[in-house]
Amino acid sequence: MNMIHITLPDGSVRTFEQEQITPLEVAKNISNGLAKKAIVAKVNGNLCSLGQPINEDASVSIYTFDDPEGRDTFHHSTSHILAQAVQKLFPGTKLGIGPAIKDGFYYDFDSEHKFTPADLELIEAEMLKIVQADESYQRQELSRADAIAMFTEKGEPYKVELINDLPKDATISIYTQGSFTDLCAGPHILSTGIVKAPKLLSLAGAYWRGSEKNKMLQRIYGTSFPKKAELEEHLYKLEEAKRRDHRKLGQELQLFTFVDEAPGFPLFYPKGIVLRNNLENFWRELHAKAGYAEIRTPMIMSRSLWERSGHWDHYQDNMYFTEIDEEPYAIKPMNCPGGILLYNSQLHSYRELPLRWSELGLVHRHELSGALHGLMRVRAFTQDDAHIFMLPEQINEEVKGVIKLIDSVYKTFGFTYHVELSTRPEDSMGSDELWERATDALRDALKDLNMDYIVNEGDGAFYGPKIDFHLQDCLDRTWQCGTIQLDFQMPEKFDMCYIGEDGEKHRPVMVHRTVFGSIERFIGILTEHYAGAYPTWLAPVQAIVLPITDKFNVYAAQVAEQLTQAGVRVEVDHRNEKIGYKIREAQMQKIPYMLVVGEKEASSQTVSLRKRGEGDLGAVSVEQLVSDLVCEIKERR
């Protein structure tokens, strides 16, 4: 009897006395619960179907819908169901590609029929029939000639083009479910019946292979889940995301806007500046306590500087350029070269290090117009940057200090987050030795703080590895914000030095880091996270006084003045409107506290207090209100 040894991710080994085994059988051996949830497997580092035979010793990982590998396989398998349904309903439709994407999938079609939202309902109904048929996904490998002949006969020119563009040694495979066959590398789920809850979401146009030179195809977007309850939760979050869209709220709350005359360059209203200044003041306060000194560097610097820094070779497609005195200059896409020039303007002693310099630096980066998205993707933004120049033996403590600082900021806003360690990319500079040394230093700091992290291979900056912080908002979306980049390269390129204890010149090590990442983007994230209802300390207007009639405008002004003198941002609604209307307006503006005043309040020196989200809290003295508000704001609750 043949013996197959299966090594699991935790290092344990399962032994099977049989000629061959499948990943599904391995999952059942671990637990029936895992087998029911299993979607796809990885065998010796390669993703494969749960039905793939294993006839020798192997390492095996099982993935469910909760894992990215399982989710992508599930969504991609659903895209095949979509393609089958479309060709059933609209014969003659030619197939493009149908990959999994974040939270779903799409498929591109070349059809004489112009798809409409009503068509999506028909297609979805046909998809459910395919799901109910519970057809298995069957894999078959073909020679290049046979594959081309098959898809030529089917009238699928896009598939033939894809086959012709594959490397000569590529394995060409097709997958069939029922009467439908598609070119695909796989893997797939075991059968269509596993997709309990498919949903088509929208239509769009897309050039074949992303080139404007090619034909415009019709793209159908969708998503799918193993359970209907999960789909319903996802659709709720999509609706919530629309309600919380920072672009809509920014205009409604008069925070920021965008105009055609300045695409990708946001404009801030006075209330938006109040919000922004509060964020920046909070940032400055924390950094001062952490031993940072604030600097300011030029926005425009010579091309020779960017050539020396490496940005010219690695980043020029994202830069803007100008000419001064017939010499080429560039508008900075990053702050670090300016900070280095400031460092090099003086000679430094080892006794000065670490030197922590922070900078709220406005940077410009050329983004394609199609990539622009409100405050989340702009062409000009303020990086909450800082650079730390240090001795090699100070790396560990300085990196840990930055991690603790970032953690304290995110906790203030109620964010959870996960951490990724990104390693050397292909387009990088410097020796293997320095890269390994820098990567190990970041890894050691994370281990010292007992932090869980994911390794993101090949996604470091071109000059060094980095730790990235990914925030999770109230809709479970993640946003990459803070980063810590350890850099041995720039000090070499700019011949940076300090005078050591031995009186000789030595090379410092440099850390680049941000906390918010971008002030603009962080405001966008906060706006959607809070749905515009910012915490009181951050709100542009913290309280509004609402006189019942004009008769009480004087008392309302007195209340507002007491709050203003205590540092509270307050407004008075003097309009000749009914009090119910004023309250609804204040609620629409997401103001934390509404202070209703009439004859009873004026005579007792109180206000009738209404709190956002809690309603009427009854009468409270002005003195007590001022004390409570000042305390809440000071503590940044």
XYZ file of C-alpha atoms in Angstrom, residues 58-349:
292
model
C 3.107 17.156 -0.330
C 2.497 20.270 1.718
C -1.192 21.247 1.621
C -3.138 24.325 2.685
C -6.937 24.473 2.601
C -8.662 27.807 1.953
C -12.242 28.877 2.666
C -14.242 31.904 1.552
C -12.735 33.793 4.492
C -9.298 33.574 2.848
C -8.296 35.757 -0.133
C -7.366 32.650 -2.132
C -10.754 31.058 -1.483
C -12.694 34.246 -2.133
C -10.921 34.902 -5.448
C -11.513 31.328 -6.619
C -15.184 31.546 -5.645
C -15.687 34.847 -7.462
C -13.791 33.769 -10.565
C -15.857 30.572 -10.730
C -18.991 32.728 -10.602
C -17.730 34.782 -13.543
C -17.844 31.570 -15.613
C -21.483 31.130 -14.553
C -22.151 34.698 -15.713
C -20.507 34.028 -19.104
C -22.527 30.829 -19.540
C -25.760 32.667 -18.757
C -25.005 35.534 -21.147
C -24.224 33.221 -24.052
C -27.395 31.224 -23.349
C -29.582 34.356 -23.403
C -27.704 36.286 -26.091
C -26.333 33.808 -28.664
C -23.389 35.082 -30.672
C -21.887 37.021 -27.751
C -18.096 36.768 -27.786
C -16.149 36.369 -24.538
C -13.348 38.602 -23.277
C -11.971 37.962 -19.786
C -13.668 37.408 -16.418
C -11.305 37.805 -13.449
C -11.971 38.032 -9.735
C -11.582 41.539 -8.319
C -11.929 43.006 -4.842
C -15.320 41.940 -3.451
C -16.458 40.311 -6.677
C -15.771 39.788 -10.365
C -16.516 41.091 -13.838
C -16.726 39.668 -17.343
C -16.167 41.552 -20.612
C -18.455 40.768 -23.548
C -18.555 41.679 -27.232
C -22.236 41.571 -28.121
C -24.450 43.200 -30.733
C -27.025 43.499 -27.960
C -26.656 46.592 -25.756
C -27.015 45.370 -22.182
C -29.375 47.281 -19.885
C -30.034 47.137 -16.115
C -33.179 45.122 -16.928
C -30.983 42.555 -18.700
C -29.008 42.050 -15.493
C -32.142 40.681 -13.803
C -32.682 38.213 -16.651
C -29.032 37.140 -16.615
C -29.080 36.741 -12.848
C -32.153 34.503 -13.075
C -30.372 32.351 -15.668
C -27.307 32.165 -13.392
C -29.499 30.804 -10.596
C -30.682 28.030 -12.938
C -27.047 27.085 -13.582
C -26.385 27.133 -9.836
C -29.382 24.882 -9.194
C -28.140 22.454 -11.875
C -25.026 21.981 -9.698
C -22.761 21.359 -12.692
C -19.185 20.337 -11.922
C -16.145 22.232 -13.227
C -14.061 19.881 -15.366
C -10.467 20.759 -16.262
C -8.769 19.650 -19.469
C -5.319 20.484 -20.830
C -4.862 21.052 -24.579
C -2.043 21.617 -27.010
C -1.757 25.143 -28.353
C -2.929 24.014 -31.802
C -5.977 22.182 -30.419
C -6.907 25.128 -28.195
C -6.680 27.581 -31.086
C -8.719 25.263 -33.296
C -11.398 24.854 -30.613
C -11.897 28.575 -29.949
C -11.652 29.448 -33.644
C -14.475 27.007 -34.321
C -16.458 28.530 -31.436
C -16.026 32.002 -32.947
C -14.064 33.337 -29.944
C -11.366 35.637 -31.405
C -10.431 37.150 -28.039
C -9.660 33.704 -26.622
C -7.534 32.877 -29.688
C -5.593 36.129 -29.167
C -4.977 35.252 -25.502
C -3.721 31.780 -26.448
C -1.348 33.201 -29.062
C 0.095 35.583 -26.470
C 0.833 32.852 -23.909
C 4.493 31.825 -23.445
C 5.542 28.902 -25.622
C 5.975 26.608 -22.628
C 2.669 27.602 -20.984
C 0.158 24.945 -20.008
C -3.115 25.658 -21.793
C -6.221 24.521 -19.968
C -9.972 24.812 -20.405
C -12.794 24.410 -17.887
C -16.215 23.033 -18.720
C -19.417 23.211 -16.688
C -22.401 21.601 -18.391
C -22.478 22.755 -22.019
C -20.192 25.755 -21.447
C -16.407 25.749 -21.952
C -13.965 28.600 -21.310
C -10.227 29.141 -21.588
C -8.918 29.352 -18.023
C -5.851 28.569 -15.929
C -8.071 27.867 -12.919
C -8.482 26.635 -10.304
C -12.223 26.544 -9.664
C -14.691 25.427 -7.044
C -15.984 21.863 -7.370
C -19.418 22.738 -8.811
C -21.766 25.619 -9.636
C -24.113 24.626 -6.807
C -21.701 26.009 -4.236
C -22.527 29.565 -5.412
C -25.701 30.079 -3.393
C -25.980 33.846 -3.772
C -24.819 35.512 -7.025
C -25.667 39.156 -7.661
C -25.045 41.371 -10.700
C -24.324 44.961 -9.747
C -23.551 47.255 -12.671
C -22.573 47.799 -16.303
C -19.612 49.649 -17.772
C -17.596 49.959 -20.942
C -14.031 48.670 -21.124
C -11.498 48.620 -23.938
C -10.227 45.153 -24.767
C -7.005 44.626 -22.821
C -7.222 48.197 -21.523
C -6.060 49.830 -24.765
C -7.963 52.673 -26.421
C -6.750 51.266 -29.747
C -8.949 48.208 -29.233
C -12.696 47.711 -29.373
C -14.906 48.844 -26.505
C -16.501 45.832 -24.816
C -19.394 45.671 -22.363
C -18.389 44.844 -18.804
C -20.780 43.334 -16.274
C -19.787 43.574 -12.610
C -21.070 41.189 -9.972
C -20.420 39.524 -6.657
C -21.322 36.223 -5.015
C -21.375 34.506 -1.641
C -21.803 30.998 -0.222
C -24.828 32.190 1.817
C -27.680 34.605 1.057
C -27.260 36.266 4.445
C -23.691 37.199 3.532
C -24.874 38.718 0.251
C -27.529 40.749 2.061
C -24.943 42.075 4.502
C -22.651 42.996 1.598
C -25.440 44.817 -0.261
C -26.287 46.721 2.924
C -22.665 47.825 3.198
C -22.686 48.938 -0.436
C -25.736 51.119 0.255
C -24.096 52.441 3.404
C -20.974 53.255 1.411
C -23.099 55.325 -1.009
C -24.719 57.146 1.910
C -21.308 57.807 3.438
C -19.580 58.821 0.190
C -17.181 61.566 1.258
C -17.601 63.420 -2.034
C -21.339 63.847 -1.401
C -20.941 64.624 2.304
C -18.069 67.030 1.654
C -20.387 69.166 -0.455
C -23.448 68.806 1.793
C -21.492 69.726 4.928
C -19.546 72.444 3.070
C -16.157 70.903 3.803
C -14.556 70.494 0.377
C -15.403 70.308 -3.302
C -13.950 69.633 -6.743
C -14.204 71.678 -9.921
C -13.579 70.930 -13.595
C -10.957 73.680 -13.765
C -8.704 71.816 -11.300
C -9.153 68.050 -11.726
C -7.561 66.142 -8.860
C -6.941 69.314 -6.820
C -9.456 69.666 -3.945
C -10.846 72.991 -2.737
C -11.605 73.402 0.988
C -14.417 75.519 2.417
C -13.919 77.341 5.771
C -15.483 74.441 7.708
C -13.182 72.022 5.928
C -10.205 74.111 6.977
C -11.388 73.991 10.606
C -11.531 70.198 10.370
C -8.157 70.063 8.666
C -6.504 72.430 11.156
C -7.763 70.332 14.058
C -6.198 67.232 12.549
C -2.935 69.062 11.962
C -2.926 70.553 15.486
C -3.487 67.079 16.948
C -0.638 65.782 14.776
C 1.709 68.588 15.847
C 0.896 68.098 19.520
C 1.676 64.374 19.379
C 4.896 64.881 17.460
C 6.148 67.581 19.796
C 5.615 65.207 22.736
C 7.462 62.459 20.817
C 10.532 64.656 20.288
C 10.009 65.772 16.688
C 10.971 69.231 15.392
C 8.949 70.568 12.457
C 10.666 71.698 9.255
C 9.617 73.093 5.869
C 11.330 72.322 2.555
C 10.876 73.745 -0.987
C 8.112 72.530 -3.288
C 10.233 72.955 -6.430
C 13.809 71.693 -6.689
C 16.250 71.052 -9.513
C 16.124 68.018 -11.774
C 19.677 67.104 -10.724
C 18.425 66.518 -7.160
C 15.796 64.055 -8.347
C 18.344 62.289 -10.544
C 20.603 61.905 -7.536
C 17.794 60.626 -5.299
C 16.751 57.996 -7.849
C 13.266 59.429 -8.351
C 14.135 60.443 -11.909
C 14.795 56.838 -12.872
C 12.071 55.257 -10.749
C 9.285 57.822 -10.473
C 9.413 60.466 -13.222
C 6.171 59.290 -14.888
C 4.365 60.480 -11.752
C 6.125 63.867 -11.544
C 5.390 67.399 -12.800
C 8.157 69.533 -14.316
C 8.916 73.174 -14.956
C 11.814 75.377 -16.063
C 13.456 78.178 -14.079
C 16.236 80.339 -15.549
C 16.376 77.914 -18.473
C 17.197 75.051 -16.095
C 14.960 71.974 -15.556
C 13.164 71.689 -12.209
C 10.579 69.307 -10.751
C 7.667 69.814 -8.350
C 8.296 67.439 -5.476
C 6.341 64.171 -5.370
C 7.972 63.364 -2.023
C 9.486 65.347 0.830
C 12.546 63.233 1.638
C 15.173 64.842 -0.671
C 14.416 68.259 0.822
C 14.888 66.899 4.330
C 18.196 65.362 3.299
C 19.416 68.685 1.895
C 18.560 70.328 5.205
C 20.446 67.618 7.086
C 23.501 68.042 4.847
C 23.524 71.822 5.322
C 25.242 71.291 8.683
C 27.747 68.874 10.165
C 26.207 66.609 12.786
C 27.631 64.768 15.775
